[in-house]
Amino acid sequence: MTNNHVYDMVIIGGGPGGYTAALYAVRAGLDTVLLEKFSAGGQMALTDQIDNYPGFENGIDGFTLAEKMKQGAERFGAKTKYAEVKRVDLNASPKVIETSEGVFYGRTVVFSTGANPRELGLAEEKELVGKGVAYCASCDGMFYRGKTVVVVGGGNTAAEDALLLSRLAKKVILVHRRDSLRATKVYHEPLMKAENVEFRWNSVVTGLLHEDKVTGVKLKDVQTGEETVVECDGVFVSIGRKPATELVKDQLTLDQGGYVAADESTRTNIPGVYAVGDVRTKVLRQVVTAVADGAMAVYYAEEYLAEQKI
Ligand code: NAP
């Protein structure tokens, strides 16, 4: 199906940044469509408790917040099309977005595809997903009630995951390649106090042991080279995320980490194309910074569209 309609704005990705762009765009009278592969929220929808997004005095789960953002944008006429984007031509005029549900055309494009969990790159890691290897403690933690789990990483995600799992699992072993956490101080004390959390500092996971499911991990001490085996029922890989830029990597300028190079204005190297949320270069990847990006993108898109009419 090909739809020759040209939208003022096509938004790719329905996380908090994408839906905020949709809200601001429709309120500004822009003819807007948001393309989303599965359901609203992106990575946010996988978070069981969000306490650092203002306005929710008891916190809120990410799935509900995502639905609220979607409905808030729809109240003003935003449209969501469930489609997988296959290819884009951002230099064309209008810009072309080929999807599983046909071709969309936009005068401007907001790119808000987010970032996905980073993998360890171990042999059989992919095959063991769902069989002991997991990337989301709030999604899969409940399967490890009363069991022993390894959490890999030392940032905020690993700290948060280890704390969450310490409330479910019998034992949590946090494996980090340095001798201290990189995570924000707020996590240090509760983690150190948790009686069922152990730390394996200066260590990396070098292999997964398994029968049909994970039974343990091989660890290597990065200072001494000593190798050990730790028995466990699950491994949570919590080592950060990689930006979803495959679609645009040959068209948009990326930074060294592979994120779309764009400053607070969200403008990319291509006029009329904006990168918002976790996919763009930024210091703090949070819901609150993603929604700010969404608003900024529309501000600059309106300016761009006005210039095109002159
Ligand atoms: P991160 O801050 O980039 O930390 C990744 C951690 O994984 C680092 O400790 C890193 O080790 C380790 N690591 C990376 N690759 C590895 C590998 N191949 N093998 C072993 N270890 C590896 O990622 P994040 O914790 O996911 O956080 C991402 C962003 O989200 C941050 O901006 C964070 O503040 C934010 N976040 C915020 C919250 C919150 O505020 N509640 C919660 C979660 C995430 P090194 O230290 O050696 O580099």
Coordinates of C-alpha atoms and ligand atoms in Angstrom, one line a residue:
M1 CA 0.0 0.0 0.0
T2 CA 1.4 3.4 -0.9
N3 CA -0.2 6.5 0.6
N4 CA 0.8 9.7 -1.3
H5 CA -0.3 12.0 1.5
V6 CA 2.5 14.3 2.7
Y7 CA 2.5 14.8 6.4
D8 CA 4.0 17.9 8.0
M9 CA 5.7 15.6 10.5
V10 CA 6.4 11.9 10.6
I11 CA 7.6 10.6 13.9
I12 CA 9.5 7.3 14.0
G13 CA 9.3 5.7 17.4
G14 CA 6.6 6.0 20.1
G15 CA 8.6 6.4 23.3
P16 CA 8.3 9.4 25.6
G17 CA 10.2 11.7 23.2
G18 CA 8.1 10.6 20.2
Y19 CA 4.8 11.0 21.9
T20 CA 5.7 14.4 23.3
A21 CA 6.7 15.5 19.8
A22 CA 3.3 14.2 18.6
L23 CA 1.5 16.2 21.3
Y24 CA 3.3 19.4 20.6
A25 CA 3.0 18.9 16.8
V26 CA -0.8 18.4 16.8
R27 CA -1.3 21.2 19.2
A28 CA 0.7 23.4 16.8
G29 CA -1.7 22.3 14.0
L30 CA 0.9 20.1 12.2
D31 CA -0.5 17.2 10.2
T32 CA 1.3 14.4 12.1
V33 CA 1.6 10.7 12.1
L34 CA 3.6 8.6 14.6
L35 CA 5.0 5.2 13.4
E36 CA 5.5 2.6 16.1
K37 CA 6.5 -1.1 15.7
F38 CA 4.8 -2.7 18.8
S39 CA 3.3 -0.5 21.5
A40 CA 3.8 2.9 23.1
G41 CA 6.6 3.6 25.5
G42 CA 9.8 2.1 24.1
Q43 CA 12.2 1.1 26.9
M44 CA 10.2 3.2 29.4
A45 CA 7.3 0.7 29.0
L46 CA 9.6 -2.0 30.4
T47 CA 10.3 -0.1 33.7
D48 CA 8.2 -1.2 36.6
Q49 CA 8.5 1.9 38.7
I50 CA 9.4 5.4 37.6
D51 CA 9.9 7.8 40.5
N52 CA 11.9 10.5 38.8
Y53 CA 9.3 11.8 36.4
P54 CA 7.6 14.7 38.1
G55 CA 3.8 14.8 38.7
F56 CA 3.3 11.3 40.1
E57 CA 3.7 11.5 43.9
N58 CA 3.7 7.7 44.3
G59 CA 5.7 7.0 41.1
I60 CA 4.1 5.2 38.1
D61 CA 4.9 2.2 36.1
G62 CA 6.4 2.8 32.6
F63 CA 3.6 1.0 30.7
T64 CA 0.9 3.1 32.2
L65 CA 2.9 6.3 31.7
A66 CA 3.4 5.4 28.1
E67 CA -0.4 4.8 27.6
K68 CA -1.1 8.2 29.3
M69 CA 1.4 9.9 27.0
K70 CA -0.2 8.3 23.9
Q71 CA -3.7 9.1 25.0
G72 CA -2.7 12.7 25.8
A73 CA -1.4 13.2 22.3
E74 CA -4.5 11.5 20.8
R75 CA -6.8 13.9 22.7
F76 CA -5.6 16.5 20.2
G77 CA -5.7 14.3 17.1
A78 CA -2.3 12.6 17.0
K79 CA -2.4 9.4 14.9
T80 CA -0.4 6.2 15.6
K81 CA 0.3 3.8 12.7
Y82 CA 1.7 0.4 13.8
A83 CA 4.3 -0.3 11.2
E84 CA 7.9 -1.4 11.0
V85 CA 10.1 1.2 9.2
K86 CA 12.3 -0.6 6.6
R87 CA 14.1 2.2 4.9
V88 CA 14.2 6.0 4.9
D89 CA 15.4 8.7 2.5
L90 CA 15.8 11.8 4.6
N91 CA 17.5 13.9 1.9
A92 CA 14.5 13.5 -0.4
S93 CA 11.8 16.2 -0.6
P94 CA 9.4 15.3 0.9
K95 CA 11.2 12.8 3.1
V96 CA 10.4 9.2 2.4
I97 CA 9.7 6.5 5.0
E98 CA 9.1 3.0 3.7
T99 CA 7.4 0.7 6.2
S100 CA 5.8 -2.7 6.4
E101 CA 2.4 -0.9 6.0
G102 CA 3.3 1.2 3.0
V103 CA 5.3 4.4 2.2
F104 CA 4.9 7.6 4.3
Y105 CA 6.0 11.1 3.2
G106 CA 6.9 13.9 5.6
R107 CA 8.1 17.5 5.3
T108 CA 9.9 16.9 8.6
V109 CA 10.9 13.7 10.4
V110 CA 11.4 13.2 14.1
F111 CA 13.7 10.3 14.8
S112 CA 12.9 8.8 18.2
T113 CA 13.9 5.1 18.0
G114 CA 15.6 5.0 21.4
A115 CA 18.3 2.5 22.4
N116 CA 18.2 -1.2 23.1
P117 CA 20.1 -3.3 25.7
R118 CA 23.7 -4.0 25.0
E119 CA 24.8 -7.6 24.8
L120 CA 27.9 -9.2 26.3
G121 CA 28.7 -10.9 23.0
L122 CA 29.2 -14.3 24.5
A123 CA 28.9 -17.6 22.6
E124 CA 25.3 -18.8 22.9
E125 CA 24.1 -15.6 24.6
K126 CA 21.3 -15.1 22.0
E127 CA 20.2 -18.8 22.1
L128 CA 19.9 -18.6 25.9
V129 CA 17.7 -15.5 26.0
G130 CA 14.6 -16.6 28.0
K131 CA 16.5 -19.7 29.2
G132 CA 18.5 -17.9 31.9
V133 CA 19.9 -14.9 30.0
A134 CA 17.8 -11.7 30.5
Y135 CA 18.2 -8.0 29.8
C136 CA 15.3 -6.5 31.8
A137 CA 15.1 -7.2 35.6
S138 CA 11.7 -5.6 35.9
C139 CA 10.3 -7.8 33.1
D140 CA 11.9 -11.1 33.9
G141 CA 12.9 -10.8 37.6
M142 CA 9.8 -12.7 38.8
F143 CA 11.0 -15.9 37.1
Y144 CA 13.9 -15.9 39.5
R145 CA 12.1 -15.8 42.8
G146 CA 14.1 -17.8 45.4
K147 CA 16.9 -18.5 42.9
T148 CA 20.5 -17.3 42.4
V149 CA 21.2 -14.7 39.8
V150 CA 24.2 -12.9 38.4
V151 CA 23.9 -9.2 37.4
V152 CA 26.6 -7.9 35.1
G153 CA 27.5 -4.2 35.1
G154 CA 28.3 -1.3 37.4
G155 CA 26.1 1.6 36.2
N156 CA 22.6 2.8 37.3
T157 CA 20.8 0.0 35.4
A158 CA 22.9 -2.7 37.0
A159 CA 22.5 -1.2 40.5
E160 CA 18.8 -0.8 40.0
D161 CA 18.4 -4.3 38.7
A162 CA 20.5 -5.8 41.5
L163 CA 18.3 -4.1 44.1
L164 CA 15.1 -5.2 42.5
L165 CA 16.3 -8.8 42.2
S166 CA 17.6 -8.8 45.8
R167 CA 13.9 -8.5 46.8
L168 CA 13.0 -11.6 44.7
A169 CA 16.0 -13.9 44.4
K170 CA 17.7 -15.9 47.1
K171 CA 21.1 -14.5 46.1
V172 CA 22.3 -11.8 43.7
I173 CA 25.9 -11.7 42.6
L174 CA 26.9 -8.4 41.0
V175 CA 29.8 -8.8 38.6
H176 CA 31.6 -5.6 37.6
R177 CA 34.8 -5.1 35.6
R178 CA 36.0 -2.3 37.9
D179 CA 36.6 -2.2 41.7
S180 CA 33.7 0.1 42.4
L181 CA 30.3 1.0 41.0
R182 CA 29.8 3.8 38.5
A183 CA 26.2 4.0 39.6
T184 CA 24.8 7.1 41.4
K185 CA 25.6 7.2 45.1
V186 CA 21.9 6.8 46.0
Y187 CA 22.2 3.1 45.1
H188 CA 25.4 2.3 47.0
E189 CA 24.2 2.1 50.6
P190 CA 21.1 -0.1 50.0
L191 CA 23.1 -2.4 47.8
M192 CA 25.9 -2.8 50.4
K193 CA 23.3 -3.3 53.1
A194 CA 21.4 -6.0 51.3
E195 CA 22.3 -9.2 52.9
N196 CA 21.8 -11.4 49.8
V197 CA 23.9 -9.2 47.4
E198 CA 27.5 -10.3 46.8
F199 CA 30.0 -8.4 44.7
R200 CA 32.6 -9.8 42.3
W201 CA 34.8 -6.8 41.5
N202 CA 37.4 -6.6 38.7
S203 CA 35.6 -9.5 37.0
V204 CA 34.2 -10.2 33.6
V205 CA 31.9 -13.0 32.4
T206 CA 33.8 -15.1 29.8
G207 CA 31.3 -17.9 29.3
L208 CA 27.8 -19.2 30.0
L209 CA 27.4 -22.7 31.4
H210 CA 24.1 -24.4 30.5
E211 CA 22.2 -27.6 29.9
D212 CA 18.8 -26.6 28.4
K213 CA 19.0 -23.5 30.7
V214 CA 21.8 -21.5 32.3
T215 CA 23.5 -23.3 35.2
G216 CA 26.4 -20.9 35.8
V217 CA 28.9 -18.4 34.4
K218 CA 32.6 -18.5 33.9
L219 CA 34.3 -15.4 35.4
K220 CA 37.8 -14.0 34.9
D221 CA 39.5 -11.7 37.3
V222 CA 40.9 -8.9 35.0
Q223 CA 43.8 -8.2 37.4
T224 CA 45.1 -11.7 38.1
G225 CA 43.7 -13.6 35.2
E226 CA 42.2 -16.2 37.6
E227 CA 39.2 -18.0 36.2
T228 CA 36.3 -19.2 38.4
V229 CA 32.9 -20.7 37.9
V230 CA 29.8 -19.3 39.7
E231 CA 26.7 -21.4 39.7
C232 CA 23.5 -19.5 39.1
D233 CA 20.0 -19.8 37.5
G234 CA 20.1 -16.6 35.6
V235 CA 22.3 -13.8 34.2
F236 CA 21.0 -10.3 33.9
V237 CA 23.0 -8.3 31.4
S238 CA 22.8 -4.7 32.6
I239 CA 25.7 -3.0 30.8
G240 CA 23.9 -0.1 29.1
R241 CA 22.3 0.3 25.8
K242 CA 23.1 0.8 22.1
P243 CA 21.2 3.3 20.0
A244 CA 18.8 2.1 17.3
T245 CA 20.4 4.0 14.4
E246 CA 20.7 1.2 11.8
L247 CA 18.1 2.9 9.6
V248 CA 19.9 6.3 9.4
K249 CA 23.5 5.5 9.9
D250 CA 24.4 6.4 6.3
Q251 CA 22.4 9.6 6.3
L252 CA 22.6 11.2 9.8
T253 CA 25.9 12.1 11.4
L254 CA 26.5 9.8 14.4
D255 CA 28.8 10.5 17.4
Q256 CA 31.6 8.1 18.6
G257 CA 29.1 6.1 20.6
G258 CA 26.8 5.6 17.6
Y259 CA 24.2 8.1 18.8
V260 CA 22.7 10.6 16.4
A261 CA 24.8 13.8 16.7
A262 CA 22.4 16.5 17.8
D263 CA 22.5 19.1 20.5
E264 CA 19.6 20.4 22.8
S265 CA 17.9 21.8 19.7
T266 CA 17.6 18.1 18.4
R267 CA 18.5 19.3 14.9
T268 CA 20.6 16.8 12.9
N269 CA 22.9 17.4 9.9
I270 CA 19.8 17.1 7.6
P271 CA 17.5 20.2 7.7
G272 CA 14.0 19.2 8.9
V273 CA 15.2 16.0 10.6
Y274 CA 15.3 15.9 14.4
A275 CA 16.7 13.3 16.8
V276 CA 14.9 13.1 20.2
G277 CA 15.3 11.0 23.3
D278 CA 17.8 8.2 24.0
V279 CA 18.9 8.0 20.4
R280 CA 20.7 11.3 20.3
T281 CA 23.9 12.5 21.9
K282 CA 23.2 13.5 25.5
V283 CA 24.6 13.3 29.0
L284 CA 21.4 12.2 30.8
R285 CA 19.1 9.6 29.2
Q286 CA 15.9 9.9 31.2
V287 CA 12.2 10.1 30.5
V288 CA 12.3 13.8 31.6
T289 CA 15.0 14.6 29.1
A290 CA 13.3 12.7 26.3
V291 CA 10.1 14.6 26.7
A292 CA 12.0 17.9 26.6
D293 CA 13.5 16.8 23.3
G294 CA 10.1 16.1 21.9
A295 CA 9.0 19.7 22.6
M296 CA 12.2 21.2 21.2
A297 CA 12.0 19.2 18.0
V298 CA 8.6 20.6 17.2
Y299 CA 9.7 24.2 18.0
Y300 CA 12.5 23.9 15.4
A301 CA 10.3 22.0 13.0
E302 CA 7.7 24.8 13.0
E303 CA 10.6 27.3 12.4
Y304 CA 11.8 25.1 9.5
L305 CA 8.4 24.7 7.9
A306 CA 7.7 28.4 8.1
E307 CA 11.0 29.1 6.3
Q308 CA 10.1 26.6 3.6
K309 CA 6.9 28.6 2.8
I310 CA 8.8 31.9 2.4
Ligands
NAP1 P1 26.1 2.9 31.8 O1 25.9 4.0 32.8 O2 26.7 3.1 30.5 O3 26.9 1.7 32.5 C1 27.2 0.6 31.9 C2 28.0 -0.3 32.9 O4 28.2 -1.6 32.3 C3 29.3 0.3 33.2 O5 29.6 0.0 34.6 C4 30.3 -0.5 32.3 O6 31.5 -0.6 32.9 C5 29.6 -1.8 32.2 N1 29.9 -2.4 30.9 C6 29.7 -1.9 29.6 N2 30.0 -2.8 28.7 C7 30.5 -3.9 29.4 C8 30.9 -5.2 29.0 N3 31.0 -5.5 27.7 N4 31.2 -6.1 29.9 C9 31.1 -5.8 31.2 N5 30.7 -4.6 31.7 C10 30.4 -3.7 30.8 O7 24.7 2.2 31.4 P2 23.3 2.2 32.3 O8 23.6 1.8 33.7 O9 22.4 1.3 31.5 O10 22.8 3.6 32.2 C11 22.5 4.2 31.0 C12 21.9 5.6 31.2 O11 20.6 5.5 31.8 C13 22.7 6.5 32.2 O12 22.7 7.8 31.7 C14 22.0 6.3 33.5 O13 22.2 7.3 34.4 C15 20.6 6.2 33.0 N6 19.8 5.4 34.0 C16 19.2 6.1 35.0 C17 18.4 5.5 36.0 C18 17.8 6.3 37.1 O14 18.1 7.5 37.2 N7 16.9 5.7 37.9 C19 18.3 4.1 35.9 C20 18.9 3.4 34.9 C21 19.7 4.1 33.9 P3 32.6 0.6 33.1 O15 32.1 1.3 34.3 O16 33.9 -0.1 33.2 O17 32.5 1.4 31.8

